[in-house]
PDB file of C-alpha atoms in Angstrom:
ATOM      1  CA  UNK A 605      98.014  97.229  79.440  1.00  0.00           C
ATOM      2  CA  UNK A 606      99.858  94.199  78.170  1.00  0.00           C
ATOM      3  CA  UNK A 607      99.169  90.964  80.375  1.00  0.00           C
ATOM      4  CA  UNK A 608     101.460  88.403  80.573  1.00  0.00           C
ATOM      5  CA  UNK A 609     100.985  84.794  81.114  1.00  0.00           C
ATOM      6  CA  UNK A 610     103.453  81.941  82.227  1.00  0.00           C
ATOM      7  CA  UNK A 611     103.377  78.864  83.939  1.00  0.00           C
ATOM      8  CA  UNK A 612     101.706  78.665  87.636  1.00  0.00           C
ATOM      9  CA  UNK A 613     104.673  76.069  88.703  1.00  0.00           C
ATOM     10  CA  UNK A 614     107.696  74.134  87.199  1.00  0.00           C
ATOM     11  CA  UNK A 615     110.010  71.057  88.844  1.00  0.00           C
ATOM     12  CA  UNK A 616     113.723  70.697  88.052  1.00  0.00           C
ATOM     13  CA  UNK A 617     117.039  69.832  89.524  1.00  0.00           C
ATOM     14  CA  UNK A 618     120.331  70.908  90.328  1.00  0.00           C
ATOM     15  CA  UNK A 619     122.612  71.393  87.514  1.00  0.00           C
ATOM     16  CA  UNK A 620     120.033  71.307  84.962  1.00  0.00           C
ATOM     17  CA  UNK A 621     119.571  74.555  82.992  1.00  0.00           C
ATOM     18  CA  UNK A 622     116.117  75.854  83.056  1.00  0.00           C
ATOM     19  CA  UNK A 623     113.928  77.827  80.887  1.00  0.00           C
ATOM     20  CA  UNK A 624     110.573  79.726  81.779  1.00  0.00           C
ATOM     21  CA  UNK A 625     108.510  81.168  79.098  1.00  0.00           C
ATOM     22  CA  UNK A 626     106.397  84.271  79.267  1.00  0.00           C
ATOM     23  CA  UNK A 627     103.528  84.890  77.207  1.00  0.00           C
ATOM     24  CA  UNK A 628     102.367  89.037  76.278  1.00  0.00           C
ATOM     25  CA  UNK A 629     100.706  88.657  73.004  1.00  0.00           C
ATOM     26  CA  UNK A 630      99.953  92.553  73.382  1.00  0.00           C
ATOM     27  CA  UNK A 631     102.910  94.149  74.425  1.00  0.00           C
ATOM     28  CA  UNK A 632     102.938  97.813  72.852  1.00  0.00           C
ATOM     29  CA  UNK A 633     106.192  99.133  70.882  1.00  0.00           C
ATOM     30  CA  UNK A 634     107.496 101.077  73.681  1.00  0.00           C
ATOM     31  CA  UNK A 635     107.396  98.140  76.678  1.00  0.00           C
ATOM     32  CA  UNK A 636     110.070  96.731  77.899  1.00  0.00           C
ATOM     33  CA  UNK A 637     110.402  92.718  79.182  1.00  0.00           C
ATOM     34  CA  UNK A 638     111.501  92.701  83.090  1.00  0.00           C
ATOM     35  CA  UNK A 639     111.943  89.772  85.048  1.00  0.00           C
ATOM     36  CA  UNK A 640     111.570  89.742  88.640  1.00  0.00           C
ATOM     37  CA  UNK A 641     112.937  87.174  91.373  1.00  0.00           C
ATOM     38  CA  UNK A 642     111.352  86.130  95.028  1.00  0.00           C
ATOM     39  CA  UNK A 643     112.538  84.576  97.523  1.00  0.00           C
ATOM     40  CA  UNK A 644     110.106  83.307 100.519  1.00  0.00           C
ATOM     41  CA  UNK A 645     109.702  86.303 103.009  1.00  0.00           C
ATOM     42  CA  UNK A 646     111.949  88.882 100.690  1.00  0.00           C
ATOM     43  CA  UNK A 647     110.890  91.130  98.280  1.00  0.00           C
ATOM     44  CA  UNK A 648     110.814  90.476  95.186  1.00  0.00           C
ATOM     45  CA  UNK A 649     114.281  91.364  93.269  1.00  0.00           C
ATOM     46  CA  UNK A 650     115.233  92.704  90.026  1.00  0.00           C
ATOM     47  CA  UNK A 651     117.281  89.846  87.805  1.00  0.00           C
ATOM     48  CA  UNK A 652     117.070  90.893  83.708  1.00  0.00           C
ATOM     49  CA  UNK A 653     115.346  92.971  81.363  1.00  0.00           C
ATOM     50  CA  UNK A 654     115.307  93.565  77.994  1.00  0.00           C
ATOM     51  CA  UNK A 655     114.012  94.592  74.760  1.00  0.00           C
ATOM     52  CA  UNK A 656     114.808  92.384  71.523  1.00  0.00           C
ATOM     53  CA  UNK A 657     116.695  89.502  70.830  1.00  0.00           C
ATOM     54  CA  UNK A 658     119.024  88.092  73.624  1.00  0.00           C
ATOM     55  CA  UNK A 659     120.451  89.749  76.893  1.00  0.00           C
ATOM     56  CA  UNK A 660     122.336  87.631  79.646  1.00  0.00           C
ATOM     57  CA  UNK A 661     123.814  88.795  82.678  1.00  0.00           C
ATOM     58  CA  UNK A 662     125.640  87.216  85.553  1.00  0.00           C
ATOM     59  CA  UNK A 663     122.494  85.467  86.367  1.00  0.00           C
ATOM     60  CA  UNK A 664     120.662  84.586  83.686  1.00  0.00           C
ATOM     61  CA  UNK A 665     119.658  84.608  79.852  1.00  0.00           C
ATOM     62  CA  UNK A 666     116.636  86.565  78.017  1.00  0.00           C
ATOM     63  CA  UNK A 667     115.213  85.088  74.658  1.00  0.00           C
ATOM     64  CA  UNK A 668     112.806  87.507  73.091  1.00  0.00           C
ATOM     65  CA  UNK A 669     111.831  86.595  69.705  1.00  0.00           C
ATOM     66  CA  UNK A 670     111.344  88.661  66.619  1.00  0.00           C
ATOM     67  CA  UNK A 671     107.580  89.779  67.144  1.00  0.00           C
ATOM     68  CA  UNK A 672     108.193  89.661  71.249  1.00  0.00           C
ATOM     69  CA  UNK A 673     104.719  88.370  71.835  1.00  0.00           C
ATOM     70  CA  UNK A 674     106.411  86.475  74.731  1.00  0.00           C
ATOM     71  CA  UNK A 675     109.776  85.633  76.106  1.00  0.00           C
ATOM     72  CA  UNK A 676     112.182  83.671  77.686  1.00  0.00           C
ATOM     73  CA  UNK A 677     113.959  82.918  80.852  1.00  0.00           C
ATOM     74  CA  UNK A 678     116.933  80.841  80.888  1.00  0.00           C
ATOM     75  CA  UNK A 679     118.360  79.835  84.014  1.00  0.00           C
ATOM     76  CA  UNK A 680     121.289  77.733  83.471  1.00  0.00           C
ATOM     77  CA  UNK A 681     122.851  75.079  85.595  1.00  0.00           C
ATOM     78  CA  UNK A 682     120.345  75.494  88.514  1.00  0.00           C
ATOM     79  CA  UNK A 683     120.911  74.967  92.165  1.00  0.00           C
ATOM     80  CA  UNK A 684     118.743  74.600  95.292  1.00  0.00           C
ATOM     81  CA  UNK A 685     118.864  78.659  96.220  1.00  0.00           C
ATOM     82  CA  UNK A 686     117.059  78.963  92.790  1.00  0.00           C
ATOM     83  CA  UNK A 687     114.155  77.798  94.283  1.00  0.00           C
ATOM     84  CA  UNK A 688     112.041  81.006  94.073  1.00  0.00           C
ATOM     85  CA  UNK A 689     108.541  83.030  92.494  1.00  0.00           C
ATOM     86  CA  UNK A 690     109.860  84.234  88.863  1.00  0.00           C
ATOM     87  CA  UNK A 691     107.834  87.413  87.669  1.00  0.00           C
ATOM     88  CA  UNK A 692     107.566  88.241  84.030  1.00  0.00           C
ATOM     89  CA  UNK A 693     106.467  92.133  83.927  1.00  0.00           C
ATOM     90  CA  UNK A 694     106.068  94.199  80.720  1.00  0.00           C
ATOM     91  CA  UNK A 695     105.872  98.075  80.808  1.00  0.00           C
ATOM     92  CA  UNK A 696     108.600 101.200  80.804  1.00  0.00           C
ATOM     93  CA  UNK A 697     112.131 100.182  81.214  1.00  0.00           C
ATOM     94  CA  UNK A 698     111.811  99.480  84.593  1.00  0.00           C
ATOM     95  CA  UNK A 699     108.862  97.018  84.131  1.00  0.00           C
ATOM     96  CA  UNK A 700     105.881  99.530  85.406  1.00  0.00           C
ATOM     97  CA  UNK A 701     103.034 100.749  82.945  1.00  0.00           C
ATOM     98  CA  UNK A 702     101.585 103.643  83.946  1.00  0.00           C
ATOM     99  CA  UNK A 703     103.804 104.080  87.090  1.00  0.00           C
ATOM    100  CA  UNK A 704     102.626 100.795  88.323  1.00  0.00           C
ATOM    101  CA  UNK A 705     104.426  97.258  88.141  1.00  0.00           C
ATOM    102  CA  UNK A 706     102.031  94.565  87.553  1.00  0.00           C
ATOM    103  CA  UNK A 707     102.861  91.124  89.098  1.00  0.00           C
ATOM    104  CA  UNK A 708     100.681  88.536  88.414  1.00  0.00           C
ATOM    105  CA  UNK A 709     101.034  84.871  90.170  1.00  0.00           C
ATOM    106  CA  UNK A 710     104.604  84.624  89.179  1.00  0.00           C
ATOM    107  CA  UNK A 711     105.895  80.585  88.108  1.00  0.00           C
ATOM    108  CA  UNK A 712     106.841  78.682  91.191  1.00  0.00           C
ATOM    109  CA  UNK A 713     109.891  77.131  90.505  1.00  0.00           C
ATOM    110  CA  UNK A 714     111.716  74.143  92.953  1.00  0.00           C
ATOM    111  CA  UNK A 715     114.394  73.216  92.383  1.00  0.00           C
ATOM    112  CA  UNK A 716     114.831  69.147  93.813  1.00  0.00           C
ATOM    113  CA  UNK A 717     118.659  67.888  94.917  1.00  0.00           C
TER     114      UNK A 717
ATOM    115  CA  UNK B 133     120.931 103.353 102.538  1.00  0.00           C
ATOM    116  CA  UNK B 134     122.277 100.708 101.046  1.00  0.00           C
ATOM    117  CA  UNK B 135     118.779  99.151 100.867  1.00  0.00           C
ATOM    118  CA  UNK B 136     115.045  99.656 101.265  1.00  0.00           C
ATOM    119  CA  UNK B 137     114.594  99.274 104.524  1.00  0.00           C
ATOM    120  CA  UNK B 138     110.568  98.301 106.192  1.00  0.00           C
ATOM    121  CA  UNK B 139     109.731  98.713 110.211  1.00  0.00           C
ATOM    122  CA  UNK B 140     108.472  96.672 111.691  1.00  0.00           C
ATOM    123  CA  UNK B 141     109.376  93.325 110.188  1.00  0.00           C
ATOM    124  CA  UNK B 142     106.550  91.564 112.020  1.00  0.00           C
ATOM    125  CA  UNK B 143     103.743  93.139 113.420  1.00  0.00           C
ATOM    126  CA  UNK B 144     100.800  91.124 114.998  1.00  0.00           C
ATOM    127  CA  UNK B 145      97.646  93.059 116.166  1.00  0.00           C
ATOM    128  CA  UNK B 146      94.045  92.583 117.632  1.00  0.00           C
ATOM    129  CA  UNK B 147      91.321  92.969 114.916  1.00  0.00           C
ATOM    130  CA  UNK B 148      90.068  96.684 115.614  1.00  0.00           C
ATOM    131  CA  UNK B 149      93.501  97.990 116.537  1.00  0.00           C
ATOM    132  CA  UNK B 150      95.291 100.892 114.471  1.00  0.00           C
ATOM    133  CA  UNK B 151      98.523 100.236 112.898  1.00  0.00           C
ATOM    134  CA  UNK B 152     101.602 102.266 111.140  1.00  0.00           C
ATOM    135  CA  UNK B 153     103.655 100.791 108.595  1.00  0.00           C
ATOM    136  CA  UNK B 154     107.207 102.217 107.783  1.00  0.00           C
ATOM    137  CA  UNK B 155     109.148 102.492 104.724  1.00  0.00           C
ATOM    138  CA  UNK B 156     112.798 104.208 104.165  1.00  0.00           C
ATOM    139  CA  UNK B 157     113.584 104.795 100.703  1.00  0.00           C
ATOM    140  CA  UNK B 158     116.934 104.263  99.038  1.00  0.00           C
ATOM    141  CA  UNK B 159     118.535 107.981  99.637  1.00  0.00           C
ATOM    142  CA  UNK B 160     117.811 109.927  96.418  1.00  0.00           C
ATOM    143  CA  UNK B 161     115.022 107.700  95.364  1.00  0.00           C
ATOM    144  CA  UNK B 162     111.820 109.960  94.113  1.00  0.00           C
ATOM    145  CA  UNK B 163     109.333 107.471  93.790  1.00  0.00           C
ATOM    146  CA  UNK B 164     108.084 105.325  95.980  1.00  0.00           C
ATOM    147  CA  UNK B 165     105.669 102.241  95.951  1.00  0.00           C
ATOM    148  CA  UNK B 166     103.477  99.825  98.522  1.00  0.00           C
ATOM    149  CA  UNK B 167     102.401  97.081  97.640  1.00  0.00           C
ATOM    150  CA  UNK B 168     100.388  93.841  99.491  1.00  0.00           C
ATOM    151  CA  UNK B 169     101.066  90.178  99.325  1.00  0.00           C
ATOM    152  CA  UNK B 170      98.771  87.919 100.406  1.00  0.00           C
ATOM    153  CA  UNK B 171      99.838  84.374 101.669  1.00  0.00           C
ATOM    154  CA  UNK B 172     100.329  82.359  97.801  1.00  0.00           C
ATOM    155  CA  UNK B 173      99.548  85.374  95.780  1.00  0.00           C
ATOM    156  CA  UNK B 174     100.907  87.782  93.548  1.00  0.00           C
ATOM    157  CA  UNK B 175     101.683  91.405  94.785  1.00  0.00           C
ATOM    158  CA  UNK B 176      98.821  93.728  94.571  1.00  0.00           C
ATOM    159  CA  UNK B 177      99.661  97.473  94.026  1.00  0.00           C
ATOM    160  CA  UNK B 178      98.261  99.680  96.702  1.00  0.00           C
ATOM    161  CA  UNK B 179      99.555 103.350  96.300  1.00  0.00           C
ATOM    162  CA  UNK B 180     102.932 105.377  94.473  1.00  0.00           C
ATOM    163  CA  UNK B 181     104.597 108.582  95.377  1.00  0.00           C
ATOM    164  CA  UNK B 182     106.982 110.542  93.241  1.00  0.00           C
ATOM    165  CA  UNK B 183     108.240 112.892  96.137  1.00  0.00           C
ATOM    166  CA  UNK B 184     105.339 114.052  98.327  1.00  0.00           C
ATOM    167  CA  UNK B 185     102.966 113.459  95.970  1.00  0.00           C
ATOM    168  CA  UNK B 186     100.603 110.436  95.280  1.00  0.00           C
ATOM    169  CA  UNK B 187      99.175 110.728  91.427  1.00  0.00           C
ATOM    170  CA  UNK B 188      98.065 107.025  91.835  1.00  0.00           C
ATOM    171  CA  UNK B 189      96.153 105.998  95.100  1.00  0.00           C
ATOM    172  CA  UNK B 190      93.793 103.749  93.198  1.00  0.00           C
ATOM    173  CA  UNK B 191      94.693 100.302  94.992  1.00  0.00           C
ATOM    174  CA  UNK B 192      94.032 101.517  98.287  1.00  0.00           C
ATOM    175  CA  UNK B 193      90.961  98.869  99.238  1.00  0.00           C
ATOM    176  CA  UNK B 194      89.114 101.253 101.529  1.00  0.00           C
ATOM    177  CA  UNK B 195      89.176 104.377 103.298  1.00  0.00           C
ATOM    178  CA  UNK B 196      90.983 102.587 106.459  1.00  0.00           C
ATOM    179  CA  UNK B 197      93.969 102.620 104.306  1.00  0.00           C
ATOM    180  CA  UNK B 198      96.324 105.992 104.501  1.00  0.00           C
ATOM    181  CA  UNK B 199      99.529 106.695 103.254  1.00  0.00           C
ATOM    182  CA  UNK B 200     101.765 109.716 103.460  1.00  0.00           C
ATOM    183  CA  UNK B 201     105.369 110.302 102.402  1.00  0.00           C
ATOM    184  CA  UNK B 202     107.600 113.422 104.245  1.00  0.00           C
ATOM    185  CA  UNK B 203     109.534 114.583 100.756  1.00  0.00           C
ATOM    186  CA  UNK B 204     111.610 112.231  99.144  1.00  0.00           C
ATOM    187  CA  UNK B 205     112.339 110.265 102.015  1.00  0.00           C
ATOM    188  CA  UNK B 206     110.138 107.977 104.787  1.00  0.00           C
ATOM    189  CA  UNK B 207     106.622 107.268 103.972  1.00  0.00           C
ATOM    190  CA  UNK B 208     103.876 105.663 106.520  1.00  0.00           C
ATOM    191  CA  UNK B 209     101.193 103.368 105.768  1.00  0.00           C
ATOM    192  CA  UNK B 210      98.137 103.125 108.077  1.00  0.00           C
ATOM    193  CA  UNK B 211      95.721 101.023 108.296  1.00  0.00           C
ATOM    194  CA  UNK B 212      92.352 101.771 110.821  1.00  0.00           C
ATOM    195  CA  UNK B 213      90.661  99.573 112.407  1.00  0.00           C
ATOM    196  CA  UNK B 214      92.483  96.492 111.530  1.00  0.00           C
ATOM    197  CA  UNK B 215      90.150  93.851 109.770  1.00  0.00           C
ATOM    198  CA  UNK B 216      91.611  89.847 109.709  1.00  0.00           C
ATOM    199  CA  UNK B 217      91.356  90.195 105.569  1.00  0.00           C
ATOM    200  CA  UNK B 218      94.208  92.570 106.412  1.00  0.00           C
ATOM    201  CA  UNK B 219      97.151  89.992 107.232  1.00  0.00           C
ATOM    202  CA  UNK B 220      99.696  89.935 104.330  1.00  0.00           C
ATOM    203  CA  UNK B 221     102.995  91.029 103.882  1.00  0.00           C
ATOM    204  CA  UNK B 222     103.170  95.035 103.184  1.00  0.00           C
ATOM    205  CA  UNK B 223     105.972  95.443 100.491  1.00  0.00           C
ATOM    206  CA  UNK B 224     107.869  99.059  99.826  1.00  0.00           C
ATOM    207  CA  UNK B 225     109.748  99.550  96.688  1.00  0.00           C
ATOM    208  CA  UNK B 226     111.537 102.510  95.474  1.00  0.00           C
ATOM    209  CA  UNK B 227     112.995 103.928  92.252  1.00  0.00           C
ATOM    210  CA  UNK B 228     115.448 106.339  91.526  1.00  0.00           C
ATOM    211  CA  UNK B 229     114.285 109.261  89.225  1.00  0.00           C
ATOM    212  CA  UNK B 230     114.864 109.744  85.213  1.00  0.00           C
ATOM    213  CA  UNK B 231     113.649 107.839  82.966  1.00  0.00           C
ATOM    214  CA  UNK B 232     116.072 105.098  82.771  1.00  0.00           C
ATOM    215  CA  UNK B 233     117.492 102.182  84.385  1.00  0.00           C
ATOM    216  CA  UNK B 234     118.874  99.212  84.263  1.00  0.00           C
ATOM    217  CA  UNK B 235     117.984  97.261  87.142  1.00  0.00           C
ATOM    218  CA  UNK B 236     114.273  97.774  87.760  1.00  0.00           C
ATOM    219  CA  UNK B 237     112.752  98.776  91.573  1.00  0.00           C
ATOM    220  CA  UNK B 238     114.337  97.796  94.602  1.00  0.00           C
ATOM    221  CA  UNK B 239     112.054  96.089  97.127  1.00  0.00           C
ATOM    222  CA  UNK B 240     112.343  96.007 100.973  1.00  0.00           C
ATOM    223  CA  UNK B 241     111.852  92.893 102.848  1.00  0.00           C
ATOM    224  CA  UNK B 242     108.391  94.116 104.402  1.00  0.00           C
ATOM    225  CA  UNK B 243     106.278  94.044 106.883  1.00  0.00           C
ATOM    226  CA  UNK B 244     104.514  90.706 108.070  1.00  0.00           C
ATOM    227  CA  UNK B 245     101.334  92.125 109.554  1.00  0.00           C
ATOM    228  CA  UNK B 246      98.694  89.286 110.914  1.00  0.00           C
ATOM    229  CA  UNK B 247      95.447  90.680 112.545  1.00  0.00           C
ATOM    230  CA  UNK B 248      94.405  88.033 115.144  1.00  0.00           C
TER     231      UNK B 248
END
């Protein structure tokens, strides 16, 4: 079971592009990188996922290096609804191992005016 | 539906009491998923269907935790004689089946259970 470890908390504000790095210095061959997003009193929701190298989507960027041992989140040009719990989750392509997704704390990011 | 959806949305109940969770998967979704969320904390997985069928019931804390899913479609989760350590939010995801997919589990907005 690859863990993952990021950053309990991180500050920024509006307009600023921000980037949250994931650490999973044991990810097996076959996991995939999923990042999850949570809002206070939702569910947590799916935002990007990938494998190698870079994926972005209409909400944000992926950076996984060469030996993906960790990753990274970009966010760019934040606003104050980005204020949210990001999840880094390795596993199958939709981020579970074993049938199971595996949140830890998540970072808290705010996002200041 | 177009969404996960969880009843109730709140759900406050005296320590003791018995109470039933509900979860409606995303029509055509096989597996299912609960999960609990303490106030601050990460999620904490609980129990996953695919169909009827529970091959993982491992995070279930104790035996005053049930679960049961009617085919592919609503599952229940009870919890007996409430306990205060019980208040968190009670989080339903489902998953469509095959093996692949590009955008993950879809979560409900779940159920806010505090045990006064």
């Amino acid at each position: 079971l690859a863990k993952t470890t990021q950053p309990i908390s991180m500050d920024s504000y509006e307009g600023q592009e921000v980037n949250i790095t994931c650490s999973h210095n044991n990810i097996a061959t076959n996991d995939y990188i999923t990042w999850y997003q949570q809002f206070p009193s939702q569910g947590p929701r799916f935002i990007i996922q990938g494998y190698k190298t870079k994926v972005t989507n209409e909400v944000a960027s992926l950076f996984i290096p060469a030996d993906r041992k960790s990753s990274t989140l970009s966010l760019p040009r934040v606003s104050l609804s980005d204020t949210a719990v990001y999840y880094c989750l390795v596993g199958d392509d939709r981020g579970s191992t074993l049938g199971r997704l595996y949140f830890g704390r998540g970072t808290q990011l705010t996002v200041w005016p | 539906g177009a969404g996960v959806s969880q009843s109730p949305s709140n759900k406050v109940t005296e320590k003791g009491k018995d109470v039933e969770l509900r979860c409606d998967p995303i029509s055509g979704h096989t597996a299912l998923y609960w999960y609990r969320q303490r106030l601050g904390q990460g999620l904490e997985f609980l129990i996953y269907f695919q169909g009827n069928s529970a091959p993982d019931k491992s995070g279930l804390p104790s035996d005053r935790f049930s679960a049961e899913r009617t085919g592919e479609s609503v599952s229940t989760l009870t919890i007996q004689r409430t306990q205060q350590e019980d208040s968190a939010v009670y989080l339903c995801a489902s998953s469509p089946p095959g093996a692949h997919t590009n955008y993950g589990y879809t979560f409900g907005s779940g159920t806010r259970l505090t045990v006064v």
